[in-house]
Amino acid sequence: MEFGRVDPSILKDIDFTLPPDTALTASVLTAAKGTGKLEAHVGCAKWGRKEWVGQIYPPKTKDANFLDEYVKHFDSIELNATFYQTYGPDTIAKWADKAKPNPGFKFCPKFSQSISHIRRLKNAEEITTQFYNGIMAFGDKLGPLFLQLSDNFAPKSYPELKAYLEHLPHDVPVFVEVRHKEWFNTAGKENDIFKLLHDLNMGAVITDASGRRDCVHMNLPTPHAFIRFVGNSLDATDYRRIDDWVARIKKWTDEGLQSLWFFMHQHDERYSPELADYTVKEINKALGLDIMRPKFLPPPPTQGGLF
């Protein structure tokens, strides 16, 4: 993942402090307090990582079996594959079948780029219908969906966004990720993105990336959190940032958070399982949960040489 990437030499100079909760977040959580136990999931963005062969996937695992192995280690996936291609029900059903050994596993599909980036939400009814027709084949393996808007999709396009979101089906939860800097200055205005999401009962994605601290907006329009964390190859700051997130998630849970979807990204994805494991361990400890942790293979034996 390249979004928010910075030169490693400046990591020590970045203020990674999580901003305070907004008034919207406080009011939403207060209204939800006492309505149910937290549902928590931690996963990665893709299952097809060759770097994980020999790490969490057995040696010589074939590409076709990566998903079979992934579901042994994680209970969810931020499904970026659906961003690049619209899959039909047959393919989706095969993926769902592979996840059956993990009863609580959820797929969280990303809306097609044809909808969000190419058509920019306009005249997208047909492709949206195709997208939903495909993902509904996940059945009980379907988690929330997320719509990621491009960096240049600005608040001037608020009318198109509002019209598109208003016509989406209401039976599957949707989270929206905005990236243009101006979206984070619309509070109280007619194009207030987070008020719109609250009114539509839709969530807001929070993306924590080193070079885009504005995207850590801390707005929860619903009592559900969808966090995309972008680390830096297990730099020391990665662990401090995760510790801060665990503390904030604990606070939110005490105040009324109902679900957590936390997805790990690294600019070098070989490191995602290790930081995801740390994240799960700390969340489980802080909240008394039992989220599944990835299981790492032992390192290969060293070869002794003869002199």
PDB file of N, CA, C and O in Angstrom, residues 54-96:
ATOM      1  N   GLY A  54       5.840 -20.009   3.933  1.00  0.00           N
ATOM      2  CA  GLY A  54       6.949 -20.270   4.830  1.00  0.00           C
ATOM      3  C   GLY A  54       6.889 -19.451   6.103  1.00  0.00           C
ATOM      4  O   GLY A  54       7.634 -19.715   7.055  1.00  0.00           O
ATOM      5  N   GLN A  55       5.983 -18.464   6.120  1.00  0.00           N
ATOM      6  CA  GLN A  55       5.797 -17.636   7.325  1.00  0.00           C
ATOM      7  C   GLN A  55       4.540 -18.091   8.073  1.00  0.00           C
ATOM      8  O   GLN A  55       4.618 -18.521   9.223  1.00  0.00           O
ATOM      9  N   ILE A  56       3.384 -18.002   7.394  1.00  0.00           N
ATOM     10  CA  ILE A  56       2.160 -18.566   7.954  1.00  0.00           C
ATOM     11  C   ILE A  56       1.534 -19.596   7.007  1.00  0.00           C
ATOM     12  O   ILE A  56       0.741 -20.430   7.445  1.00  0.00           O
ATOM     13  N   TYR A  57       1.874 -19.527   5.723  1.00  0.00           N
ATOM     14  CA  TYR A  57       1.428 -20.540   4.772  1.00  0.00           C
ATOM     15  C   TYR A  57       2.506 -21.613   4.660  1.00  0.00           C
ATOM     16  O   TYR A  57       3.696 -21.296   4.641  1.00  0.00           O
ATOM     17  N   PRO A  58       2.115 -22.884   4.572  1.00  0.00           N
ATOM     18  CA  PRO A  58       3.123 -23.942   4.454  1.00  0.00           C
ATOM     19  C   PRO A  58       3.987 -23.778   3.212  1.00  0.00           C
ATOM     20  O   PRO A  58       3.535 -23.239   2.195  1.00  0.00           O
ATOM     21  N   PRO A  59       5.231 -24.222   3.274  1.00  0.00           N
ATOM     22  CA  PRO A  59       6.084 -24.178   2.087  1.00  0.00           C
ATOM     23  C   PRO A  59       5.415 -24.854   0.893  1.00  0.00           C
ATOM     24  O   PRO A  59       4.696 -25.843   1.049  1.00  0.00           O
ATOM     25  N   LYS A  60       5.617 -24.287  -0.260  1.00  0.00           N
ATOM     26  CA  LYS A  60       5.107 -24.804  -1.536  1.00  0.00           C
ATOM     27  C   LYS A  60       3.585 -24.659  -1.681  1.00  0.00           C
ATOM     28  O   LYS A  60       2.986 -25.289  -2.558  1.00  0.00           O
ATOM     29  N   THR A  61       2.956 -23.850  -0.831  1.00  0.00           N
ATOM     30  CA  THR A  61       1.522 -23.589  -1.008  1.00  0.00           C
ATOM     31  C   THR A  61       1.289 -22.939  -2.362  1.00  0.00           C
ATOM     32  O   THR A  61       1.964 -21.972  -2.727  1.00  0.00           O
ATOM     33  N   LYS A  62       0.350 -23.459  -3.119  1.00  0.00           N
ATOM     34  CA  LYS A  62       0.037 -22.909  -4.437  1.00  0.00           C
ATOM     35  C   LYS A  62      -0.905 -21.718  -4.311  1.00  0.00           C
ATOM     36  O   LYS A  62      -1.683 -21.609  -3.360  1.00  0.00           O
ATOM     37  N   ASP A  63      -0.850 -20.833  -5.306  1.00  0.00           N
ATOM     38  CA  ASP A  63      -1.686 -19.639  -5.293  1.00  0.00           C
ATOM     39  C   ASP A  63      -3.152 -19.989  -5.077  1.00  0.00           C
ATOM     40  O   ASP A  63      -3.871 -19.285  -4.359  1.00  0.00           O
ATOM     41  N   ALA A  64      -3.602 -21.069  -5.719  1.00  0.00           N
ATOM     42  CA  ALA A  64      -5.014 -21.450  -5.643  1.00  0.00           C
ATOM     43  C   ALA A  64      -5.439 -21.821  -4.233  1.00  0.00           C
ATOM     44  O   ALA A  64      -6.638 -21.855  -3.933  1.00  0.00           O
ATOM     45  N   ASN A  65      -4.475 -22.087  -3.365  1.00  0.00           N
ATOM     46  CA  ASN A  65      -4.799 -22.514  -1.995  1.00  0.00           C
ATOM     47  C   ASN A  65      -4.508 -21.440  -0.940  1.00  0.00           C
ATOM     48  O   ASN A  65      -4.626 -21.701   0.256  1.00  0.00           O
ATOM     49  N   PHE A  66      -4.152 -20.240  -1.387  1.00  0.00           N
ATOM     50  CA  PHE A  66      -3.826 -19.186  -0.423  1.00  0.00           C
ATOM     51  C   PHE A  66      -5.011 -18.855   0.476  1.00  0.00           C
ATOM     52  O   PHE A  66      -4.858 -18.664   1.681  1.00  0.00           O
ATOM     53  N   LEU A  67      -6.214 -18.758  -0.090  1.00  0.00           N
ATOM     54  CA  LEU A  67      -7.382 -18.432   0.731  1.00  0.00           C
ATOM     55  C   LEU A  67      -7.667 -19.541   1.737  1.00  0.00           C
ATOM     56  O   LEU A  67      -8.030 -19.257   2.896  1.00  0.00           O
ATOM     57  N   ASP A  68      -7.504 -20.806   1.318  1.00  0.00           N
ATOM     58  CA  ASP A  68      -7.693 -21.922   2.248  1.00  0.00           C
ATOM     59  C   ASP A  68      -6.794 -21.757   3.480  1.00  0.00           C
ATOM     60  O   ASP A  68      -7.198 -22.088   4.601  1.00  0.00           O
ATOM     61  N   GLU A  69      -5.582 -21.241   3.263  1.00  0.00           N
ATOM     62  CA  GLU A  69      -4.644 -21.056   4.364  1.00  0.00           C
ATOM     63  C   GLU A  69      -4.951 -19.785   5.149  1.00  0.00           C
ATOM     64  O   GLU A  69      -4.862 -19.767   6.380  1.00  0.00           O
ATOM     65  N   TYR A  70      -5.334 -18.717   4.445  1.00  0.00           N
ATOM     66  CA  TYR A  70      -5.592 -17.441   5.111  1.00  0.00           C
ATOM     67  C   TYR A  70      -6.643 -17.581   6.213  1.00  0.00           C
ATOM     68  O   TYR A  70      -6.494 -17.036   7.310  1.00  0.00           O
ATOM     69  N   VAL A  71      -7.719 -18.319   5.917  1.00  0.00           N
ATOM     70  CA  VAL A  71      -8.834 -18.415   6.887  1.00  0.00           C
ATOM     71  C   VAL A  71      -8.443 -19.212   8.129  1.00  0.00           C
ATOM     72  O   VAL A  71      -9.210 -19.239   9.095  1.00  0.00           O
ATOM     73  N   LYS A  72      -7.271 -19.831   8.112  1.00  0.00           N
ATOM     74  CA  LYS A  72      -6.782 -20.524   9.306  1.00  0.00           C
ATOM     75  C   LYS A  72      -6.120 -19.569  10.297  1.00  0.00           C
ATOM     76  O   LYS A  72      -5.814 -19.951  11.422  1.00  0.00           O
ATOM     77  N   HIS A  73      -5.892 -18.328   9.855  1.00  0.00           N
ATOM     78  CA  HIS A  73      -5.128 -17.387  10.661  1.00  0.00           C
ATOM     79  C   HIS A  73      -5.879 -16.114  11.025  1.00  0.00           C
ATOM     80  O   HIS A  73      -5.535 -15.455  12.004  1.00  0.00           O
ATOM     81  N   PHE A  74      -6.887 -15.753  10.221  1.00  0.00           N
ATOM     82  CA  PHE A  74      -7.608 -14.502  10.428  1.00  0.00           C
ATOM     83  C   PHE A  74      -9.110 -14.750  10.348  1.00  0.00           C
ATOM     84  O   PHE A  74      -9.559 -15.697   9.696  1.00  0.00           O
ATOM     85  N   ASP A  75      -9.889 -13.867  10.994  1.00  0.00           N
ATOM     86  CA  ASP A  75     -11.342 -14.035  10.980  1.00  0.00           C
ATOM     87  C   ASP A  75     -12.044 -13.069  10.032  1.00  0.00           C
ATOM     88  O   ASP A  75     -13.271 -12.986  10.028  1.00  0.00           O
ATOM     89  N   SER A  76     -11.260 -12.326   9.233  1.00  0.00           N
ATOM     90  CA  SER A  76     -11.857 -11.367   8.303  1.00  0.00           C
ATOM     91  C   SER A  76     -10.821 -10.927   7.284  1.00  0.00           C
ATOM     92  O   SER A  76      -9.615 -11.136   7.476  1.00  0.00           O
ATOM     93  N   ILE A  77     -11.304 -10.315   6.206  1.00  0.00           N
ATOM     94  CA  ILE A  77     -10.412  -9.752   5.214  1.00  0.00           C
ATOM     95  C   ILE A  77     -11.045  -8.514   4.605  1.00  0.00           C
ATOM     96  O   ILE A  77     -12.241  -8.482   4.317  1.00  0.00           O
ATOM     97  N   GLU A  78     -10.223  -7.465   4.471  1.00  0.00           N
ATOM     98  CA  GLU A  78     -10.624  -6.277   3.740  1.00  0.00           C
ATOM     99  C   GLU A  78     -10.416  -6.622   2.266  1.00  0.00           C
ATOM    100  O   GLU A  78      -9.305  -6.592   1.761  1.00  0.00           O
ATOM    101  N   LEU A  79     -11.495  -6.932   1.579  1.00  0.00           N
ATOM    102  CA  LEU A  79     -11.380  -7.583   0.276  1.00  0.00           C
ATOM    103  C   LEU A  79     -11.163  -6.570  -0.847  1.00  0.00           C
ATOM    104  O   LEU A  79     -12.104  -6.045  -1.444  1.00  0.00           O
ATOM    105  N   ASN A  80      -9.897  -6.314  -1.159  1.00  0.00           N
ATOM    106  CA  ASN A  80      -9.564  -5.362  -2.216  1.00  0.00           C
ATOM    107  C   ASN A  80      -9.726  -5.936  -3.615  1.00  0.00           C
ATOM    108  O   ASN A  80      -9.761  -5.187  -4.593  1.00  0.00           O
ATOM    109  N   ALA A  81      -9.836  -7.263  -3.726  1.00  0.00           N
ATOM    110  CA  ALA A  81      -9.969  -7.880  -5.051  1.00  0.00           C
ATOM    111  C   ALA A  81     -11.182  -7.355  -5.805  1.00  0.00           C
ATOM    112  O   ALA A  81     -11.146  -7.184  -7.033  1.00  0.00           O
ATOM    113  N   THR A  82     -12.268  -7.066  -5.082  1.00  0.00           N
ATOM    114  CA  THR A  82     -13.503  -6.606  -5.730  1.00  0.00           C
ATOM    115  C   THR A  82     -13.398  -5.167  -6.217  1.00  0.00           C
ATOM    116  O   THR A  82     -14.274  -4.691  -6.930  1.00  0.00           O
ATOM    117  N   PHE A  83     -12.342  -4.460  -5.827  1.00  0.00           N
ATOM    118  CA  PHE A  83     -12.103  -3.108  -6.332  1.00  0.00           C
ATOM    119  C   PHE A  83     -11.640  -3.156  -7.782  1.00  0.00           C
ATOM    120  O   PHE A  83     -12.002  -2.315  -8.599  1.00  0.00           O
ATOM    121  N   TYR A  84     -10.843  -4.164  -8.104  1.00  0.00           N
ATOM    122  CA  TYR A  84     -10.223  -4.248  -9.420  1.00  0.00           C
ATOM    123  C   TYR A  84     -11.052  -5.023 -10.431  1.00  0.00           C
ATOM    124  O   TYR A  84     -10.850  -4.900 -11.637  1.00  0.00           O
ATOM    125  N   GLN A  85     -11.973  -5.838  -9.957  1.00  0.00           N
ATOM    126  CA  GLN A  85     -12.792  -6.654 -10.865  1.00  0.00           C
ATOM    127  C   GLN A  85     -14.133  -6.942 -10.204  1.00  0.00           C
ATOM    128  O   GLN A  85     -14.209  -7.163  -8.998  1.00  0.00           O
ATOM    129  N   THR A  86     -15.193  -6.922 -10.999  1.00  0.00           N
ATOM    130  CA  THR A  86     -16.522  -7.277 -10.499  1.00  0.00           C
ATOM    131  C   THR A  86     -16.721  -8.769 -10.703  1.00  0.00           C
ATOM    132  O   THR A  86     -16.727  -9.260 -11.834  1.00  0.00           O
ATOM    133  N   TYR A  87     -16.861  -9.499  -9.609  1.00  0.00           N
ATOM    134  CA  TYR A  87     -16.972 -10.949  -9.661  1.00  0.00           C
ATOM    135  C   TYR A  87     -18.433 -11.381  -9.602  1.00  0.00           C
ATOM    136  O   TYR A  87     -19.242 -10.786  -8.893  1.00  0.00           O
ATOM    137  N   GLY A  88     -18.749 -12.427 -10.321  1.00  0.00           N
ATOM    138  CA  GLY A  88     -20.091 -12.971 -10.321  1.00  0.00           C
ATOM    139  C   GLY A  88     -20.332 -13.884  -9.144  1.00  0.00           C
ATOM    140  O   GLY A  88     -19.399 -14.257  -8.418  1.00  0.00           O
ATOM    141  N   PRO A  89     -21.578 -14.290  -8.934  1.00  0.00           N
ATOM    142  CA  PRO A  89     -21.932 -15.132  -7.784  1.00  0.00           C
ATOM    143  C   PRO A  89     -21.173 -16.452  -7.729  1.00  0.00           C
ATOM    144  O   PRO A  89     -20.888 -16.946  -6.633  1.00  0.00           O
ATOM    145  N   ASP A  90     -20.842 -17.042  -8.879  1.00  0.00           N
ATOM    146  CA  ASP A  90     -20.162 -18.339  -8.867  1.00  0.00           C
ATOM    147  C   ASP A  90     -18.801 -18.248  -8.195  1.00  0.00           C
ATOM    148  O   ASP A  90     -18.442 -19.086  -7.348  1.00  0.00           O
ATOM    149  N   THR A  91     -18.013 -17.232  -8.569  1.00  0.00           N
ATOM    150  CA  THR A  91     -16.691 -17.060  -7.961  1.00  0.00           C
ATOM    151  C   THR A  91     -16.809 -16.726  -6.486  1.00  0.00           C
ATOM    152  O   THR A  91     -16.088 -17.282  -5.641  1.00  0.00           O
ATOM    153  N   ILE A  92     -17.725 -15.817  -6.157  1.00  0.00           N
ATOM    154  CA  ILE A  92     -17.907 -15.412  -4.763  1.00  0.00           C
ATOM    155  C   ILE A  92     -18.305 -16.613  -3.905  1.00  0.00           C
ATOM    156  O   ILE A  92     -17.804 -16.796  -2.789  1.00  0.00           O
ATOM    157  N   ALA A  93     -19.190 -17.457  -4.429  1.00  0.00           N
ATOM    158  CA  ALA A  93     -19.634 -18.630  -3.673  1.00  0.00           C
ATOM    159  C   ALA A  93     -18.470 -19.587  -3.408  1.00  0.00           C
ATOM    160  O   ALA A  93     -18.392 -20.209  -2.335  1.00  0.00           O
ATOM    161  N   LYS A  94     -17.549 -19.707  -4.362  1.00  0.00           N
ATOM    162  CA  LYS A  94     -16.376 -20.565  -4.156  1.00  0.00           C
ATOM    163  C   LYS A  94     -15.497 -20.021  -3.037  1.00  0.00           C
ATOM    164  O   LYS A  94     -14.954 -20.780  -2.226  1.00  0.00           O
ATOM    165  N   TRP A  95     -15.339 -18.694  -2.993  1.00  0.00           N
ATOM    166  CA  TRP A  95     -14.559 -18.092  -1.906  1.00  0.00           C
ATOM    167  C   TRP A  95     -15.240 -18.332  -0.567  1.00  0.00           C
ATOM    168  O   TRP A  95     -14.583 -18.651   0.423  1.00  0.00           O
ATOM    169  N   ALA A  96     -16.561 -18.168  -0.536  1.00  0.00           N
ATOM    170  CA  ALA A  96     -17.308 -18.393   0.700  1.00  0.00           C
ATOM    171  C   ALA A  96     -17.145 -19.832   1.179  1.00  0.00           C
ATOM    172  O   ALA A  96     -16.997 -20.089   2.383  1.00  0.00           O
TER     173      ALA A  96
END
